[in-house]
């Protein structure tokens, strides 16, 4: 079975450019999570969706970040405009979710973003 | 707020040595506890979990016991292999459905 799919795997862009990261969750999973990983701050939850609806976006760092989930099989995380401090590995994860606190989250391979 | 604290790395061991990675947590209510592992260049994978006090999670020779009285979930393995070299994350799942991660502990196993 396919796991969580993320694209691109690597993205190098220049400051000020728009960046779009994509995620396809595991089929049948109701929850989708976006995380950011950096050496300084570790793993941070940015936002999560339940049944395509954003539930908690309190981790989104600022208005330059936005996320959408137009359907159950696709989500995007957009940064506009990008800044060098956005350089990180961005992970998407999904889970089944009937018992949110105990369900396993399945992570994608991540997108390594470098903003020059 | 909820938080997880792990022992700092990197931890360097020889093959077949005993491994302990300490993890303590602070949470309201009764969280679930997880250990995830991240191999180089990959995403996180669930290693084991425990959903209530005194539960023991185990997988691939790794074990951890949910100790409510000491708010701990220490990871142990009796004999590590070179292939266990990775970063290990302790996490708690709170009632809001979020996973709160520790900072990660890098393990390096030498032949």
Coordinates of N, CA and C in Angstrom, one line a residue:
Chain A
X1 N 0.8 -1.2 0.0 CA 0.0 0.0 0.0 C 0.9 1.2 0.0
X2 N 0.5 2.3 -0.7 CA 1.2 3.5 -0.7 C 1.0 4.2 0.6
X3 N 2.1 4.8 1.1 CA 2.1 5.6 2.3 C 1.7 7.0 1.9
X4 N 2.0 7.9 2.8 CA 1.8 9.3 2.6 C 2.8 9.8 1.5
X5 N 2.3 10.5 0.5 CA 3.1 10.9 -0.6 C 3.3 12.4 -0.5
X6 N 4.5 12.9 -0.6 CA 4.8 14.3 -0.6 C 5.6 14.7 -1.8
X7 N 5.3 15.9 -2.3 CA 6.1 16.4 -3.4 C 6.3 17.9 -3.3
X8 N 7.4 18.5 -3.8 CA 8.6 17.8 -4.2 C 9.3 17.2 -3.0
X9 N 10.3 16.4 -3.2 CA 11.2 16.0 -2.1 C 12.2 17.0 -1.7
X10 N 12.6 17.8 -2.7 CA 13.6 18.9 -2.5 C 13.1 20.1 -3.2
X11 N 13.2 21.3 -2.6 CA 12.9 22.5 -3.3 C 13.9 23.6 -2.9
X12 N 14.5 24.2 -3.9 CA 15.4 25.3 -3.6 C 14.8 26.5 -4.3
X13 N 14.6 27.6 -3.6 CA 14.0 28.8 -4.2 C 14.7 30.0 -3.7
X14 N 14.4 31.1 -4.2 CA 15.0 32.4 -3.8 C 14.0 33.2 -2.9
X15 N 14.5 33.9 -2.0 CA 13.7 34.7 -1.1 C 12.7 35.5 -1.9
X16 N 11.5 35.5 -1.4 CA 10.4 36.3 -2.1 C 9.5 35.5 -3.0
X17 N 10.0 34.3 -3.4 CA 9.2 33.5 -4.3 C 8.1 32.7 -3.5
X18 N 7.1 32.3 -4.2 CA 6.1 31.5 -3.7 C 6.5 30.0 -3.7
X19 N 6.2 29.3 -2.7 CA 6.5 27.9 -2.6 C 5.2 27.1 -2.3
X20 N 5.0 26.0 -3.0 CA 3.8 25.2 -2.7 C 4.3 23.7 -2.5
X21 N 4.0 23.2 -1.3 CA 4.3 21.8 -1.0 C 3.0 21.0 -1.0
X22 N 3.1 19.8 -1.5 CA 1.9 19.0 -1.7 C 2.0 17.7 -0.9
X23 N 0.8 17.2 -0.6 CA 0.7 16.0 0.2 C -0.6 15.2 -0.2
X24 N -0.4 13.9 -0.4 CA -1.5 12.9 -0.6 C -1.5 12.0 0.6
X25 N -2.5 12.1 1.4 CA -2.6 11.2 2.6 C -2.9 9.8 2.3
X26 N -2.8 8.9 3.2 CA -3.2 7.5 3.1 C -4.8 7.5 2.9
X27 N -5.2 6.7 1.9 CA -6.6 6.6 1.6 C -7.4 6.1 2.8
X28 N -8.5 6.8 3.2 CA -9.3 6.4 4.3 C -9.0 7.1 5.6
X29 N -7.8 7.8 5.6 CA -7.5 8.6 6.8 C -8.3 9.9 6.9
X30 N -8.8 10.2 8.1 CA -9.6 11.4 8.3 C -8.8 12.6 8.7
X31 N -7.6 12.4 9.2 CA -6.8 13.5 9.8 C -5.6 13.7 8.9
X32 N -5.2 15.0 8.7 CA -4.0 15.3 8.0 C -3.3 16.4 8.8
X33 N -2.0 16.2 8.9 CA -1.2 17.1 9.8 C 0.0 17.6 8.9
X34 N 0.4 18.9 9.1 CA 1.6 19.5 8.5 C 2.5 19.8 9.7
X35 N 3.8 19.3 9.6 CA 4.8 19.6 10.6 C 6.0 20.3 9.9
X36 N 6.8 21.0 10.7 CA 8.0 21.6 10.2 C 9.1 21.1 11.2
X37 N 10.3 20.7 10.6 CA 11.4 20.2 11.4 C 12.6 21.1 11.1
X38 N 13.2 21.7 12.2 CA 14.4 22.4 12.1 C 15.3 22.0 13.2
X39 N 16.6 22.2 13.1 CA 17.6 21.9 14.2 C 17.2 22.7 15.4
X40 N 16.9 24.0 15.2 CA 16.7 24.9 16.3 C 15.4 24.6 17.1
X41 N 14.4 24.3 16.4 CA 13.0 24.2 17.0 C 12.5 22.8 17.1
X42 N 13.2 21.8 16.5 CA 12.7 20.5 16.5 C 11.5 20.3 15.6
X43 N 10.6 19.4 16.0 CA 9.3 19.2 15.2 C 8.2 20.0 15.7
X44 N 7.6 20.8 14.8 CA 6.5 21.7 15.2 C 5.3 21.3 14.4
X45 N 4.1 21.2 15.0 CA 2.9 21.1 14.3 C 2.4 22.4 13.8
X46 N 2.2 22.5 12.5 CA 1.8 23.8 11.9 C 0.2 23.9 11.9
X47 N -0.4 22.8 11.4 CA -1.9 22.9 11.2 C -2.3 21.4 11.0
X48 N -3.6 21.2 11.4 CA -4.2 19.9 11.1 C -5.6 20.0 10.6
X49 N -6.0 19.0 9.8 CA -7.4 19.0 9.2 C -8.1 17.7 9.7
X50 N -9.4 17.8 9.8 CA -10.2 16.7 10.0 C -11.3 16.7 8.9
X51 N -11.4 15.6 8.2 CA -12.4 15.6 7.1 C -12.3 16.9 6.2
X52 N -11.1 17.2 5.9 CA -10.8 18.3 5.0 C -11.0 19.7 5.6
X53 N -11.4 19.8 6.8 CA -11.7 21.1 7.5 C -10.5 21.4 8.4
X54 N -9.9 22.6 8.3 CA -8.8 23.0 9.3 C -9.4 23.1 10.7
X55 N -8.7 22.4 11.6 CA -9.2 22.3 13.0 C -8.4 23.2 13.9
X56 N -7.1 23.2 13.7 CA -6.2 24.0 14.6 C -5.0 24.5 13.7
X57 N -4.9 25.8 13.5 CA -3.8 26.4 12.8 C -3.0 27.3 13.7
X58 N -3.0 27.0 14.9 CA -2.3 27.9 15.9 C -0.8 27.8 15.7
X59 N -0.3 26.7 15.1 CA 1.1 26.6 14.9 C 1.7 27.2 13.6
X60 N 0.8 27.8 12.8 CA 1.2 28.4 11.5 C 2.0 29.7 11.9
X61 N 3.2 29.9 11.5 CA 4.1 30.9 12.1 C 3.6 32.3 11.7
X62 N 3.0 32.6 10.6 CA 2.6 33.9 10.3 C 1.7 33.9 9.0
X63 N 1.2 35.0 8.6 CA 0.3 35.1 7.5 C 0.9 34.6 6.2
X64 N 2.2 34.5 6.1 CA 2.8 34.1 4.9 C 2.5 32.6 4.6
X65 N 2.1 31.9 5.6 CA 1.8 30.5 5.5 C 0.3 30.3 5.4
X66 N 0.0 29.4 4.4 CA -1.4 29.0 4.3 C -1.5 27.6 3.9
X67 N -2.6 26.9 4.3 CA -2.8 25.5 4.0 C -4.2 25.2 3.5
X68 N -4.4 24.3 2.6 CA -5.7 24.0 2.1 C -5.8 22.5 2.0
X69 N -7.0 22.0 2.0 CA -7.3 20.6 1.8 C -8.6 20.5 1.0
X70 N -8.5 20.7 -0.4 CA -9.7 20.8 -1.2 C -10.5 19.5 -1.3
X71 N -9.8 18.3 -1.0 CA -10.5 17.0 -1.0 C -9.8 16.1 -0.1
X72 N -10.3 14.9 0.1 CA -9.8 13.9 1.0 C -8.4 13.4 0.6
X73 N -8.0 13.6 -0.6 CA -6.8 13.0 -1.1 C -5.7 14.0 -1.4
X74 N -5.8 15.2 -1.0 CA -4.8 16.2 -1.4 C -4.8 17.4 -0.5
X75 N -3.6 17.8 -0.2 CA -3.5 19.0 0.7 C -2.2 19.8 0.2
X76 N -2.3 21.1 0.3 CA -1.1 22.0 0.0 C -0.8 22.9 1.2
X77 N 0.5 23.1 1.3 CA 1.0 24.1 2.2 C 1.8 25.2 1.4
X78 N 1.3 26.4 1.5 CA 1.9 27.4 0.6 C 2.6 28.5 1.5
X79 N 3.8 28.9 1.0 CA 4.5 30.0 1.7 C 4.7 31.1 0.6
X80 N 4.2 32.3 0.9 CA 4.2 33.4 0.0 C 4.3 34.8 0.8
X81 N 5.3 35.5 0.7 CA 6.6 35.2 0.1 C 7.5 34.4 1.0
X82 N 8.4 33.6 0.4 CA 9.3 32.8 1.2 C 10.5 33.6 1.8
X83 N 11.0 33.2 2.9 CA 12.2 33.8 3.5 C 13.2 32.8 3.9
X84 N 14.5 33.2 4.0 CA 15.5 32.2 4.4 C 15.2 31.4 5.6
X85 N 14.5 32.0 6.6 CA 14.2 31.4 7.9 C 13.1 30.3 7.7
X86 N 12.5 30.2 6.6 CA 11.6 29.1 6.3 C 12.2 27.8 5.9
X87 N 13.5 27.9 5.7 CA 14.3 26.7 5.3 C 14.1 25.6 6.4
X88 N 13.7 24.4 6.0 CA 13.4 23.4 7.0 C 12.9 22.2 6.2
X89 N 12.7 21.1 6.9 CA 12.0 19.9 6.3 C 10.6 19.9 6.7
X90 N 9.7 19.9 5.8 CA 8.2 19.9 6.0 C 7.7 18.5 5.8
X91 N 7.0 18.0 6.9 CA 6.4 16.7 6.8 C 4.9 16.8 6.8
X92 N 4.3 15.9 6.1 CA 2.9 15.7 6.1 C 2.6 14.3 6.8
X93 N 1.6 14.2 7.6 CA 1.2 13.0 8.2 C -0.3 12.8 8.2
X94 N -0.7 11.6 8.2 CA -2.2 11.3 8.3 C -2.5 10.2 9.3
X95 N -3.7 10.2 9.8 CA -4.1 9.2 10.7 C -5.6 8.9 10.5
X96 N -6.0 7.7 11.0 CA -7.4 7.3 10.9 C -8.3 8.2 11.7
X97 N -8.0 8.3 13.0 CA -8.6 9.3 13.8 C -9.8 9.1 14.7
X98 N -10.4 7.9 14.7 CA -11.6 7.8 15.6 C -11.2 8.1 17.1
X99 N -10.0 7.8 17.4 CA -9.6 8.1 18.8 C -8.3 8.9 18.6
X100 N -8.5 10.2 18.5 CA -7.4 11.0 18.1 C -6.1 11.0 18.9
X101 N -6.3 10.8 20.2 CA -5.1 10.9 21.1 C -4.3 9.6 21.0
X102 N -4.9 8.5 20.5 CA -4.1 7.2 20.5 C -3.7 6.7 19.2
X103 N -4.3 7.3 18.1 CA -4.1 6.8 16.8 C -2.7 7.2 16.3
X104 N -2.1 6.2 15.6 CA -0.8 6.4 15.0 C -0.9 7.4 13.8
X105 N 0.1 8.3 13.8 CA 0.2 9.2 12.6 C 1.3 8.6 11.7
X106 N 1.0 8.5 10.4 CA 1.9 8.0 9.4 C 2.5 9.2 8.7
X107 N 3.8 9.2 8.7 CA 4.5 10.4 8.1 C 4.9 10.1 6.6
X108 N 4.9 11.2 5.8 CA 5.5 11.1 4.5 C 7.0 11.3 4.6
X109 N 7.7 11.2 3.5 CA 9.2 11.3 3.5 C 9.7 12.8 3.7
X110 N 8.8 13.7 3.6 CA 9.2 15.1 3.8 C 9.6 15.9 2.6
X111 N 9.6 17.2 2.6 CA 10.1 18.1 1.6 C 11.1 18.9 2.2
X112 N 12.4 18.8 1.7 CA 13.4 19.7 2.2 C 13.4 21.0 1.4
X113 N 13.1 22.1 2.1 CA 13.0 23.4 1.5 C 14.2 24.2 1.9
X114 N 14.8 24.8 0.9 CA 15.9 25.7 1.1 C 15.6 27.0 0.4
X115 N 15.6 28.1 1.2 CA 15.3 29.4 0.6 C 16.5 30.3 0.7
X116 N 17.0 30.7 -0.5 CA 18.3 31.4 -0.6 C 18.1 32.9 -0.4
Chain B
X1 N 1.5 24.0 29.6 CA 1.0 23.1 28.5 C 1.7 21.8 28.5
X2 N 1.2 20.9 27.7 CA 1.8 19.6 27.6 C 3.2 19.7 27.0
X3 N 4.1 18.8 27.5 CA 5.5 18.8 27.0 C 6.1 17.5 27.2
X4 N 7.2 17.3 26.4 CA 8.0 16.0 26.5 C 9.4 16.4 26.6
X5 N 10.2 15.8 27.5 CA 11.6 16.0 27.6 C 12.4 14.7 27.4
X6 N 13.3 14.7 26.5 CA 14.2 13.6 26.3 C 15.6 13.8 26.7
X7 N 16.3 12.8 26.9 CA 17.7 12.9 27.2 C 18.4 13.4 25.9
X8 N 19.4 14.3 26.1 CA 20.1 14.8 25.0 C 21.0 13.8 24.3
X9 N 21.2 14.0 23.1 CA 22.2 13.2 22.4 C 23.4 14.0 22.0
X10 N 24.2 13.4 21.1 CA 24.1 12.1 20.6 C 24.5 11.0 21.6
X11 N 23.9 9.9 21.4 CA 24.3 8.7 22.2 C 25.1 7.8 21.3
X12 N 26.3 7.4 21.7 CA 27.1 6.5 20.9 C 27.3 5.2 21.7
X13 N 27.0 4.1 21.0 CA 27.2 2.8 21.7 C 27.9 1.8 20.8
X14 N 28.4 0.8 21.3 CA 29.0 -0.3 20.6 C 27.9 -1.3 20.3
X15 N 28.0 -2.0 19.2 CA 27.1 -3.0 18.9 C 26.9 -4.0 20.0
X16 N 25.7 -4.4 20.3 CA 25.3 -5.4 21.3 C 25.2 -4.7 22.7
X17 N 25.5 -3.4 22.8 CA 25.3 -2.8 24.1 C 23.9 -2.6 24.4
X18 N 23.6 -2.3 25.7 CA 22.3 -2.0 26.2 C 21.9 -0.5 26.0
X19 N 20.7 -0.3 25.6 CA 20.3 1.1 25.3 C 19.2 1.5 26.2
X20 N 19.3 2.7 26.8 CA 18.2 3.4 27.4 C 18.2 4.8 26.9
X21 N 17.0 5.3 26.5 CA 16.8 6.7 26.2 C 15.7 7.2 27.1
X22 N 16.0 8.2 27.9 CA 15.0 8.6 28.9 C 14.0 9.6 28.3
X23 N 12.8 9.5 28.7 CA 11.7 10.4 28.3 C 10.8 10.6 29.5
X24 N 10.5 11.9 29.7 CA 9.5 12.3 30.7 C 8.5 13.2 30.1
X25 N 7.4 13.3 30.7 CA 6.3 14.2 30.1 C 5.6 14.9 31.1
X26 N 4.9 16.0 30.7 CA 4.0 16.8 31.5 C 2.7 16.9 30.7
X27 N 1.6 16.5 31.3 CA 0.4 16.6 30.5 C -0.8 16.6 31.5
X28 N -1.9 17.2 31.0 CA -3.1 17.1 31.8 C -3.9 15.9 31.2
X29 N -4.6 15.3 32.1 CA -5.4 14.1 31.7 C -4.5 12.9 31.5
X30 N -4.9 12.0 30.6 CA -4.2 10.7 30.5 C -3.8 10.6 29.0
X31 N -2.6 11.1 28.7 CA -2.2 11.0 27.3 C -1.7 9.6 26.9
X32 N -1.7 9.4 25.6 CA -1.0 8.2 25.0 C 0.4 8.6 24.8
X33 N 1.3 7.6 24.8 CA 2.7 7.9 24.7 C 3.3 7.0 23.5
X34 N 4.2 7.6 22.8 CA 4.7 7.0 21.6 C 6.2 7.2 21.5
X35 N 6.9 6.2 20.8 CA 8.2 6.4 20.3 C 8.2 6.3 18.8
X36 N 8.7 7.3 18.2 CA 8.9 7.3 16.7 C 10.4 7.3 16.5
X37 N 10.8 6.7 15.3 CA 12.2 6.6 14.9 C 12.3 7.3 13.5
X38 N 13.3 8.0 13.3 CA 13.6 8.7 12.0 C 15.0 8.2 11.5
X39 N 15.0 7.5 10.4 CA 16.3 7.1 9.8 C 16.7 8.2 8.8
X40 N 18.0 8.3 8.6 CA 18.5 9.4 7.8 C 17.8 9.6 6.5
X41 N 17.3 10.8 6.2 CA 16.7 11.1 4.9 C 15.2 10.6 4.8
X42 N 14.7 10.1 5.9 CA 13.3 9.6 5.9 C 12.4 10.3 6.8
X43 N 11.1 10.0 6.7 CA 10.1 10.6 7.7 C 10.1 9.7 8.9
X44 N 9.3 10.1 9.9 CA 9.2 9.4 11.1 C 8.3 8.2 11.0
X45 N 8.7 7.1 11.7 CA 7.9 5.9 11.7 C 7.6 5.5 13.1
X46 N 6.4 5.1 13.4 CA 6.0 4.6 14.7 C 6.9 3.4 15.1
X47 N 7.5 3.5 16.3 CA 8.3 2.3 16.8 C 7.4 1.5 17.8
X48 N 6.8 2.2 18.7 CA 5.9 1.6 19.7 C 5.0 2.6 20.3
X49 N 4.0 2.1 21.0 CA 3.1 3.1 21.7 C 2.5 2.4 22.9
X50 N 2.0 3.2 23.8 CA 1.2 2.7 25.0 C 0.1 3.7 25.3
X51 N -1.1 3.2 25.5 CA -2.2 4.1 25.6 C -2.7 4.3 27.1
X52 N -2.2 3.5 28.0 CA -2.6 3.8 29.4 C -1.5 3.3 30.3
X53 N -1.7 3.8 31.6 CA -0.7 3.5 32.6 C -0.4 2.0 32.8
X54 N 0.9 1.7 32.9 CA 1.4 0.4 33.1 C 1.5 -0.5 31.8
X55 N 0.9 0.1 30.7 CA 1.1 -0.6 29.4 C 2.5 -0.7 29.0
X56 N 2.9 -1.7 28.4 CA 4.3 -1.8 27.8 C 4.1 -1.9 26.3
X57 N 4.8 -1.0 25.6 CA 4.8 -1.1 24.1 C 6.1 -1.8 23.7
X58 N 6.1 -2.6 22.7 CA 7.3 -3.3 22.2 C 7.3 -3.5 20.7
X59 N 8.5 -3.5 20.1 CA 8.6 -3.7 18.7 C 10.1 -3.8 18.4
X60 N 10.4 -4.8 17.6 CA 11.8 -4.9 17.1 C 12.8 -5.0 18.2
X61 N 12.5 -5.5 19.3 CA 13.4 -5.6 20.4 C 13.4 -4.4 21.4
X62 N 12.7 -3.4 21.0 CA 12.6 -2.2 21.8 C 11.4 -2.3 22.7
X63 N 11.5 -1.7 23.9 CA 10.4 -1.7 24.9 C 10.3 -0.4 25.6
X64 N 9.1 -0.1 26.0 CA 8.9 1.1 26.9 C 7.7 0.9 27.7
X65 N 7.7 1.3 28.9 CA 6.6 1.1 29.8 C 6.1 2.4 30.3
X66 N 4.8 2.6 30.2 CA 4.1 3.9 30.6 C 4.0 3.9 32.1
X67 N 4.8 4.8 32.7 CA 4.9 4.9 34.2 C 4.2 6.2 34.6
X68 N 3.0 6.1 35.0 CA 2.2 7.3 35.4 C 2.8 8.0 36.7
X69 N 3.3 7.1 37.6 CA 3.8 7.7 38.9 C 5.0 8.5 38.7
X70 N 5.8 8.2 37.7 CA 7.0 9.0 37.4 C 6.9 9.8 36.2
X71 N 5.8 9.8 35.5 CA 5.5 10.5 34.2 C 6.7 10.2 33.3
X72 N 7.0 8.9 33.1 CA 8.1 8.5 32.2 C 7.7 7.5 31.2
X73 N 8.5 7.4 30.1 CA 8.3 6.4 29.1 C 9.6 6.1 28.5
X74 N 10.5 5.5 29.2 CA 11.9 5.3 28.8 C 12.0 4.2 27.8
X75 N 12.8 4.4 26.7 CA 13.0 3.4 25.7 C 14.2 2.6 26.0
X76 N 14.1 1.2 25.9 CA 15.1 0.3 26.1 C 15.3 -0.7 25.1
X77 N 16.5 -1.2 24.9 CA 16.8 -2.3 24.0 C 18.0 -3.1 24.6
X78 N 17.9 -4.4 24.6 CA 18.9 -5.1 25.3 C 20.2 -5.2 24.5
X79 N 20.1 -5.2 23.2 CA 21.3 -5.4 22.4 C 21.1 -4.6 21.1
X80 N 21.8 -3.5 21.0 CA 21.6 -2.7 19.8 C 22.4 -3.1 18.6
X81 N 22.0 -2.8 17.4 CA 22.7 -3.2 16.2 C 23.0 -1.9 15.4
X82 N 24.0 -2.0 14.5 CA 24.3 -0.8 13.7 C 23.1 -0.3 13.0
X83 N 22.2 -1.1 12.6 CA 21.0 -0.7 11.9 C 20.0 0.1 12.7
X84 N 20.2 0.1 14.0 CA 19.4 0.9 14.9 C 19.8 2.4 15.0
X85 N 20.9 2.7 14.3 CA 21.4 4.1 14.3 C 20.3 5.0 13.6
X86 N 19.8 6.0 14.3 CA 18.7 6.8 13.9 C 18.5 7.9 14.9
X87 N 17.5 8.7 14.7 CA 17.0 9.7 15.7 C 15.7 9.2 16.3
X88 N 15.6 9.1 17.6 CA 14.4 8.6 18.3 C 13.7 9.8 19.0
X89 N 12.3 9.8 18.7 CA 11.5 10.8 19.3 C 10.4 10.2 20.2
X90 N 10.4 10.8 21.4 CA 9.3 10.5 22.3 C 8.2 11.5 22.1
X91 N 6.9 11.0 22.2 CA 5.8 12.0 21.9 C 4.6 11.6 22.8
X92 N 3.8 12.5 23.0 CA 2.5 12.3 23.7 C 1.4 12.7 22.8
X93 N 0.3 12.0 22.9 CA -0.9 12.3 22.2 C -1.9 12.8 23.2
X94 N -2.3 14.1 23.0 CA -3.2 14.7 24.1 C -4.6 14.6 23.6
X95 N -5.5 15.1 24.5 CA -6.9 14.9 24.2 C -7.4 15.8 23.0
X96 N -6.6 16.8 22.7 CA -6.9 17.6 21.5 C -6.5 16.9 20.2
X97 N -5.9 15.7 20.3 CA -5.6 15.0 19.0 C -4.2 15.4 18.5
X98 N -3.5 16.2 19.2 CA -2.1 16.6 18.8 C -1.1 15.6 19.3
X99 N 0.0 15.5 18.5 CA 1.2 14.8 19.0 C 2.2 15.9 19.4
X100 N 2.7 15.8 20.7 CA 3.7 16.7 21.2 C 5.0 15.9 21.2
X101 N 6.0 16.4 20.5 CA 7.3 15.7 20.4 C 8.3 16.2 21.3
X102 N 9.2 15.3 21.8 CA 10.4 15.7 22.4 C 11.4 16.2 21.3
X103 N 12.6 16.6 21.7 CA 13.5 17.2 20.8 C 14.3 16.2 20.0
X104 N 14.1 14.9 20.3 CA 14.8 13.8 19.6 C 16.2 13.5 20.2
X105 N 16.5 12.2 20.1 CA 17.8 11.8 20.6 C 18.5 11.0 19.5
X106 N 19.6 11.4 19.0 CA 20.4 10.7 18.0 C 21.2 9.6 18.6
X107 N 21.0 8.4 18.0 CA 21.7 7.2 18.4 C 22.7 6.8 17.3
X108 N 23.9 6.6 17.7 CA 24.9 6.1 16.7 C 25.5 4.8 17.3
X109 N 25.4 3.7 16.5 CA 25.9 2.4 17.0 C 27.1 2.0 16.1
X110 N 28.2 1.8 16.8 CA 29.4 1.4 16.1 C 29.7 -0.1 16.1
X111 N 30.2 -0.6 15.0 CA 30.4 -2.0 14.9 C 31.6 -2.4 15.8

